[in-house]
Amino acid sequence: EVEELKDAWDIARGADGLVLVGRDGGRISRSTDGGASWADLATGGEGRLSVAVTGRNAFAAGKYAILRSTDAGETWTHLGLEETRHVGRIVVHPADPDVVYVAAVGHLFGPNEERGVYKSTDGGRTWEKSLYIDENTGAIDLVMDRNDPNTLFAAMYQRRRTPWGFSADGPESGIYRTLDGGETWREMTEGLPEGDKGRIGLDIHRRDGDLLYALVESNPDGRGLYRSTDRGESWEKMSDRNPRPMYFSLVRIDPSNPERIYLGGVQFSISDDGGRTWWPGEAAPGVHLDHHALWVSPHDPDLVITGNDGGVATSRDGGQNWLHHHNVAAGQFYQIDVDSRDPYWICGGLQDNNSWCGPSRTLTDEGRMTKSGPRNKDWVRIWGGDGFWNVIDPTDPGIIYSESQNGRFGRYHAGTTETASLQPTARPTADDEEREYRWHWNTPLHVSHHDPATVFAGANHLMRSRDRGHSWEEASPDLTRQIDRDTLPIMGQPVDSTTLSRHDGVSYYGTISEIGESPLDAAVLYAGTDDGMFWRSRDGGATWTDLTGSVPGLRHGMWVSGIEPSHHVPGRVYLTFDGHKDDDYRPYVLVSENFGDDWRSITEGLPDDASVNAIREHPRTPGLVFLGNEVGLYLSTDRGQRWSRLTGNFPTVPVDDMRIHPRDNDLVIATHGRSIWILDDVTPLEQIARGDVLARDAVLFDGQRGTQWVIGGGPWFVAGEFIGDNPPEGASLRYWLRQDLESPVQLEVLEPGGGVLRTLEGPGEAGIQTAVWDLRADGPGEDGGGNGPLVLPGTYAVRLTAGDATSTADVVVRQDPRVDVSRAVMAERQDALTRLHGMSRAIESAESAIDTAQGRIEAAREALERAGDGGSRLLAEADSLAERLEAAAEALDEASAGRLAGAIEGIHAPPTADQVWQIERAQERVADAIRTLNTLLTDDLTALESRIYQPGAMPRPLGAVALPPASPM
C-alpha cells in the first residue's frame, strides 16, 4: 500500500512567496510568506495531490479530478479526467497557463484506458489524450523545456498493485519525447538499460533544455542515474544510486548550477559533480527521512524545500542547515485509542512517525501571544517505526500496547517509559520445523472488554495472551487462505525473484486484518483477514466457523477492514470490506443479527466510490453508528439503514479510525493527512437517534455538562508551532431548531428557586446550534454584562426560548477533578465572591445613576442658556453639582475591591484573613460612597431642577441607589 498512501507529495512555488504543498488525503497547504505560516485549502479533491503553479494560477490533481485555481488557491474548479485517478505530475506552459499537460498514472489496482499524457489548450475545460501505450501503462513523470515549451519528456510506467503484491515488470516502461507539443512522441532508448525499465524519474534543466537526468529502476546492473546532454538522444550512466525506485524516483537539477543534483530517498542525497559522487551520509541532517518532493528556487539556489514523511523542511543555505515547519498539521494516523485520564489522552500510530500519546485538551494559558490548545510538544513518543495500533489498558492508562510494522508490538509503561517487546515467535512442529507467523503490515491488537490482562494479536493465527503479553497461545488455527502469492499472476505474468519492485509495500499476504470480541460475551470472537476470510468462534477460540460464504455480494478475497460486535444485542455485528485493492471502491457495509449467519447490506447514503475503513457503534445508543471512509465521516441514527455525512468544519479526508470516549462521549477521529479531530460530546446525536427530536420546533438537549477547569500558566513564546483547538471554556449548550428564526434564541440558566442566574443568546439558524455558558452568573453591568461570579458545582436547569417554542434541560457543572476541597470551603469562597459581586452590582448601578444625573445637569444648563438673563448663579450651582458627582464616581472607584474577586477565584480555598479585611473595608467604603451619592441625587439635584423648571416641566426625581447587600463572613 506504500505507493498509494505514502508517495503523496508535491511542491510548487509561485510569485510573492506563494508555496503550495500537495499532500495525501486530498489536501493542499498554502503559504503566502515563503513558509513562515501555513493554511489548509479546501479543494474538494481526494487522494494524492500533485500541484503546479504559474504566478497565481495553480493546478492540482486529486484522486478523481484535475483542479484549477486562478486566485492562488482560494477557490478551485473541477476540470474532469476523473478516471485517471492518480497523477504523477502536472506541467503548465510558462507563458500560457491555458496550456496544461497531465501525466496520468491511471488506476493503481487495475487496468484502464484513462492513463498516459493528456493535454489541454483551454485551461483544462477540455482534454485530449496525447500519449497512450496501453491499459497497464501510465505516465509517472513529465518535464518541459521552458525555453521550448513544445518539447516535453514523459516517463511511462507499466506497473500493477494487487491485494497480494506488486510488480513493475513489463516492456512498456520508458522515456518518450515530443518536439511538437504532444502531437507526436518517440521513445528515447540510446544508452538506457535494455529490458524492463520500471519506474523512471525525470528532470530537465531550467536554462538548458538539452540537459536531462533520469532515475531508471531497471535490473540491478542497469539501475541508476542517467544523464543526457543532447535532448534525450543518448544517455550516460552517472551513478548506481537509485534508492527504492517504486517509492521515490525523485531527481532534481539545481536551476542555477547544472552540476548540482538532488535525489530523494530514505536519505536526501546531493551531488556537486553531476551525479558522479555524493555528499557523505545524510544531506539533510535533522530532517525526517523519506524525501518524496523537492523544490529548488530558480532565483536563489540556496533556497530548497523538501517534502518528506515528516512534513515540510526548508534550507536557505543549499542544504547545509534545515528548518522543519512544525506548524502544519499533516499527521497520517492509522489507529487510535483513548484513556481514562481527565482530561483524557489520545494514543495513536502515525505513518512513518512512530506512536504517540497526547492530551485531548490542555490546561495552560499561553498568554496573549496566541491561542491555547494542544501543541506538538505536549505529545509523548511511546513506540518507534511506522505507528499503527495503540491499545490502552482500560484499568491503567499507564500501560499501552503499541505496534509498528509487521507485528513488532510491545507494552509501554508510562511511569518509567520502559518498553517490553511482546511479538510471539512460532514454535517449530514435527511437520514444519521452520514455521513462522505471518503478520499484517498493520497488525491488529485488542485488549479484552472482559479481562484487561487478556490481549489479542492477529498474525495468520489469532494469538492470545492471558498475562498482558508475557506468554502467548494460538487461539485459532491458520485463518487465512494459505496461498503462495508468487503463484498468483500480476498483469498476466508470474512473479519471481527478478520481478522489479517485487511485492514492494506488501510485506506479507495471508494475515488477520481485523479482530472483534463481543462486549457482551467473552466467548464470542470474530476475525477477518486480508485475503477475504471471515471467521467466528462462540467458545472463546476453541472452535471456529468459516462465515466467508455467508456474506453476500463480495469479490473473492476482499480485505476485511472493520468488525464491530454490538454493545447492545449479543448476535449483532457490523462488518466492512475494502475492495480498493481489487480496483473496486464501492462501499461494503453489512450487519448481522444472528452472529454472522445471515447478513444485510447497509450502504444507503454512502458514496459509491469511497471504500470503507472503519465502523463504530455507540456504546450507549444502539441506533447511533459512525463510519469512516476515504472521503470523510458519516453517521447513521437508525443502525445503518441510512447514512448522512458529517461536515461542518470537518475536511474531506480519509478517516481511518474512530473512538467514542466512554465518559466524555467525544468522538475522536483519526485521519490520513489531517491528524486527529474531536467532535465534542455526541450526546445530541444520541438523542436524535433515540426519539422525535427532528420533528420538534426546538429542543434543548439533555445530558450536557461543563467543567470549571483550573487553567495554569504555560509557555509564552510559541511562534512557529501547530496549536490545536481546546473545547470552549464552560458548558456548550446545544439545541435543535427545525427552521430558521428571525431573531436569536434565548437561553436562561435558572437558580434552584427558579430565578434567572444567567441569560444568553444563541444562533437562530436551523439545525444543531451551540451557545457557550462560561459557568458564571450574569455580570454586574447593564443587561448582565461583565464577568459575574463562577457558580457552585451542581445541576442547573436551562430554559430555551425559540420563538413560541420552549424547551428545558439540565446541565451539570462539575469541579475540576484535580481539586479536592469540601463543600464548606467552597461555600465560604462563594460567599466572598457573592459579596464582591453584590458590591460590583451596586457600583455599576451607582455609576449608571451618575451618568443619568450628569445628563440631567447638561439638560439643565441648556435650559438656563435658552432662558437668557438671570441664569448665571444657577449655572454655577449646576457646575458645582457636576463636579461633586465626578468626585462621587472617583470615590466609588477607589472604594471598589478591584482585582480581589480574581485573586479569590484563583484558588479553591477560603479567602485569606487579609482578603476578608479588604472585603469588609470595601463594603463600608462603597456603602459610604453610595450614601454620599444618594444625597446628591435625591436632594441636591432635585433642589437644582426645582429652581430651573416650571412645576409642570419638572423631571421626575431620581431614586436612591441601593446599598450593596451585607453578608457577614
PDB file of N, CA and C in Angstrom, residues 355-394:
ATOM      1  N   SER A 355       4.614   6.001  17.329  1.00  0.00           N
ATOM      2  CA  SER A 355       3.342   6.091  18.046  1.00  0.00           C
ATOM      3  C   SER A 355       3.476   7.105  19.168  1.00  0.00           C
ATOM      4  N   TRP A 356       2.397   7.840  19.389  1.00  0.00           N
ATOM      5  CA  TRP A 356       2.433   8.976  20.299  1.00  0.00           C
ATOM      6  C   TRP A 356       1.164   9.017  21.147  1.00  0.00           C
ATOM      7  N   CYS A 357       1.286   9.659  22.307  1.00  0.00           N
ATOM      8  CA  CYS A 357       0.135   9.928  23.168  1.00  0.00           C
ATOM      9  C   CYS A 357       0.148  11.402  23.544  1.00  0.00           C
ATOM     10  N   GLY A 358      -1.042  12.001  23.573  1.00  0.00           N
ATOM     11  CA  GLY A 358      -1.124  13.412  23.925  1.00  0.00           C
ATOM     12  C   GLY A 358      -2.503  13.786  24.432  1.00  0.00           C
ATOM     13  N   PRO A 359      -2.627  14.979  25.014  1.00  0.00           N
ATOM     14  CA  PRO A 359      -3.881  15.373  25.665  1.00  0.00           C
ATOM     15  C   PRO A 359      -4.949  15.799  24.673  1.00  0.00           C
ATOM     16  N   SER A 360      -6.198  15.483  25.023  1.00  0.00           N
ATOM     17  CA  SER A 360      -7.327  15.932  24.213  1.00  0.00           C
ATOM     18  C   SER A 360      -7.559  17.429  24.368  1.00  0.00           C
ATOM     19  N   ARG A 361      -7.140  17.988  25.491  1.00  0.00           N
ATOM     20  CA  ARG A 361      -7.170  19.431  25.703  1.00  0.00           C
ATOM     21  C   ARG A 361      -6.068  19.768  26.691  1.00  0.00           C
ATOM     22  N   THR A 362      -5.648  21.017  26.696  1.00  0.00           N
ATOM     23  CA  THR A 362      -4.615  21.455  27.619  1.00  0.00           C
ATOM     24  C   THR A 362      -5.224  22.362  28.682  1.00  0.00           C
ATOM     25  N   LEU A 363      -4.522  22.474  29.806  1.00  0.00           N
ATOM     26  CA  LEU A 363      -4.992  23.282  30.932  1.00  0.00           C
ATOM     27  C   LEU A 363      -3.983  24.369  31.244  1.00  0.00           C
ATOM     28  N   THR A 364      -3.427  24.959  30.185  1.00  0.00           N
ATOM     29  CA  THR A 364      -2.486  26.060  30.344  1.00  0.00           C
ATOM     30  C   THR A 364      -2.940  27.238  29.510  1.00  0.00           C
ATOM     31  N   ASP A 365      -2.485  28.395  29.893  1.00  0.00           N
ATOM     32  CA  ASP A 365      -2.798  29.631  29.190  1.00  0.00           C
ATOM     33  C   ASP A 365      -1.492  30.178  28.642  1.00  0.00           C
ATOM     34  N   GLU A 366      -1.378  30.179  27.312  1.00  0.00           N
ATOM     35  CA  GLU A 366      -0.145  30.654  26.690  1.00  0.00           C
ATOM     36  C   GLU A 366      -0.063  32.174  26.616  1.00  0.00           C
ATOM     37  N   GLY A 367      -0.985  32.850  27.275  1.00  0.00           N
ATOM     38  CA  GLY A 367      -0.915  34.306  27.308  1.00  0.00           C
ATOM     39  C   GLY A 367      -1.560  34.938  26.096  1.00  0.00           C
ATOM     40  N   ARG A 368      -1.343  36.216  25.943  1.00  0.00           N
ATOM     41  CA  ARG A 368      -1.987  36.958  24.868  1.00  0.00           C
ATOM     42  C   ARG A 368      -1.321  36.737  23.513  1.00  0.00           C
ATOM     43  N   MET A 369      -0.173  36.038  23.501  1.00  0.00           N
ATOM     44  CA  MET A 369       0.571  35.893  22.261  1.00  0.00           C
ATOM     45  C   MET A 369      -0.137  34.966  21.269  1.00  0.00           C
ATOM     46  N   THR A 370      -0.932  34.006  21.769  1.00  0.00           N
ATOM     47  CA  THR A 370      -1.519  33.008  20.888  1.00  0.00           C
ATOM     48  C   THR A 370      -2.689  32.364  21.587  1.00  0.00           C
ATOM     49  N   LYS A 371      -3.368  31.457  20.882  1.00  0.00           N
ATOM     50  CA  LYS A 371      -4.463  30.724  21.494  1.00  0.00           C
ATOM     51  C   LYS A 371      -3.913  29.576  22.334  1.00  0.00           C
ATOM     52  N   SER A 372      -4.779  28.990  23.137  1.00  0.00           N
ATOM     53  CA  SER A 372      -4.403  27.848  23.954  1.00  0.00           C
ATOM     54  C   SER A 372      -4.918  26.573  23.305  1.00  0.00           C
ATOM     55  N   GLY A 373      -4.148  25.515  23.398  1.00  0.00           N
ATOM     56  CA  GLY A 373      -4.557  24.241  22.839  1.00  0.00           C
ATOM     57  C   GLY A 373      -3.383  23.295  22.778  1.00  0.00           C
ATOM     58  N   PRO A 374      -3.641  22.025  22.456  1.00  0.00           N
ATOM     59  CA  PRO A 374      -2.551  21.046  22.372  1.00  0.00           C
ATOM     60  C   PRO A 374      -1.528  21.441  21.314  1.00  0.00           C
ATOM     61  N   ARG A 375      -0.267  21.271  21.668  1.00  0.00           N
ATOM     62  CA  ARG A 375       0.833  21.559  20.759  1.00  0.00           C
ATOM     63  C   ARG A 375       1.635  20.284  20.522  1.00  0.00           C
ATOM     64  N   ASN A 376       2.512  20.312  19.542  1.00  0.00           N
ATOM     65  CA  ASN A 376       3.327  19.130  19.267  1.00  0.00           C
ATOM     66  C   ASN A 376       4.089  18.669  20.506  1.00  0.00           C
ATOM     67  N   LYS A 377       4.634  19.601  21.242  1.00  0.00           N
ATOM     68  CA  LYS A 377       5.478  19.219  22.376  1.00  0.00           C
ATOM     69  C   LYS A 377       4.673  18.680  23.559  1.00  0.00           C
ATOM     70  N   ASP A 378       3.347  18.741  23.501  1.00  0.00           N
ATOM     71  CA  ASP A 378       2.532  18.121  24.540  1.00  0.00           C
ATOM     72  C   ASP A 378       2.422  16.613  24.352  1.00  0.00           C
ATOM     73  N   TRP A 379       2.866  16.115  23.194  1.00  0.00           N
ATOM     74  CA  TRP A 379       2.742  14.687  22.883  1.00  0.00           C
ATOM     75  C   TRP A 379       4.014  13.944  23.262  1.00  0.00           C
ATOM     76  N   VAL A 380       3.839  12.675  23.627  1.00  0.00           N
ATOM     77  CA  VAL A 380       4.936  11.832  24.112  1.00  0.00           C
ATOM     78  C   VAL A 380       5.073  10.635  23.165  1.00  0.00           C
ATOM     79  N   ARG A 381       6.292  10.413  22.686  1.00  0.00           N
ATOM     80  CA  ARG A 381       6.536   9.257  21.813  1.00  0.00           C
ATOM     81  C   ARG A 381       6.664   8.007  22.663  1.00  0.00           C
ATOM     82  N   ILE A 382       5.918   6.949  22.283  1.00  0.00           N
ATOM     83  CA  ILE A 382       5.927   5.730  23.100  1.00  0.00           C
ATOM     84  C   ILE A 382       6.444   4.509  22.351  1.00  0.00           C
ATOM     85  N   TRP A 383       6.522   4.568  21.015  1.00  0.00           N
ATOM     86  CA  TRP A 383       6.960   3.395  20.250  1.00  0.00           C
ATOM     87  C   TRP A 383       7.521   3.881  18.926  1.00  0.00           C
ATOM     88  N   GLY A 384       8.378   3.076  18.293  1.00  0.00           N
ATOM     89  CA  GLY A 384       9.068   3.507  17.094  1.00  0.00           C
ATOM     90  C   GLY A 384       8.434   2.979  15.821  1.00  0.00           C
ATOM     91  N   GLY A 385       9.188   3.109  14.724  1.00  0.00           N
ATOM     92  CA  GLY A 385       8.765   2.600  13.434  1.00  0.00           C
ATOM     93  C   GLY A 385       7.567   3.337  12.874  1.00  0.00           C
ATOM     94  N   ASP A 386       6.901   2.693  11.923  1.00  0.00           N
ATOM     95  CA  ASP A 386       5.590   3.180  11.497  1.00  0.00           C
ATOM     96  C   ASP A 386       4.615   2.879  12.622  1.00  0.00           C
ATOM     97  N   GLY A 387       3.897   3.881  13.078  1.00  0.00           N
ATOM     98  CA  GLY A 387       2.955   3.671  14.167  1.00  0.00           C
ATOM     99  C   GLY A 387       1.628   3.156  13.653  1.00  0.00           C
ATOM    100  N   PHE A 388       1.099   2.139  14.309  1.00  0.00           N
ATOM    101  CA  PHE A 388      -0.195   1.583  13.899  1.00  0.00           C
ATOM    102  C   PHE A 388      -1.106   1.468  15.125  1.00  0.00           C
ATOM    103  N   TRP A 389      -1.384   0.255  15.554  1.00  0.00           N
ATOM    104  CA  TRP A 389      -2.328   0.060  16.653  1.00  0.00           C
ATOM    105  C   TRP A 389      -1.718   0.501  17.977  1.00  0.00           C
ATOM    106  N   ASN A 390      -2.530   1.193  18.758  1.00  0.00           N
ATOM    107  CA  ASN A 390      -2.202   1.529  20.132  1.00  0.00           C
ATOM    108  C   ASN A 390      -3.450   1.269  20.960  1.00  0.00           C
ATOM    109  N   VAL A 391      -3.326   0.369  21.932  1.00  0.00           N
ATOM    110  CA  VAL A 391      -4.475  -0.028  22.746  1.00  0.00           C
ATOM    111  C   VAL A 391      -4.103   0.170  24.210  1.00  0.00           C
ATOM    112  N   ILE A 392      -4.940   0.906  24.932  1.00  0.00           N
ATOM    113  CA  ILE A 392      -4.650   1.298  26.305  1.00  0.00           C
ATOM    114  C   ILE A 392      -5.363   0.359  27.264  1.00  0.00           C
ATOM    115  N   ASP A 393      -4.655  -0.085  28.288  1.00  0.00           N
ATOM    116  CA  ASP A 393      -5.268  -0.888  29.341  1.00  0.00           C
ATOM    117  C   ASP A 393      -6.398  -0.081  29.972  1.00  0.00           C
ATOM    118  N   PRO A 394      -7.642  -0.573  29.949  1.00  0.00           N
ATOM    119  CA  PRO A 394      -8.759   0.227  30.469  1.00  0.00           C
ATOM    120  C   PRO A 394      -8.705   0.462  31.963  1.00  0.00           C
TER     121      PRO A 394
END
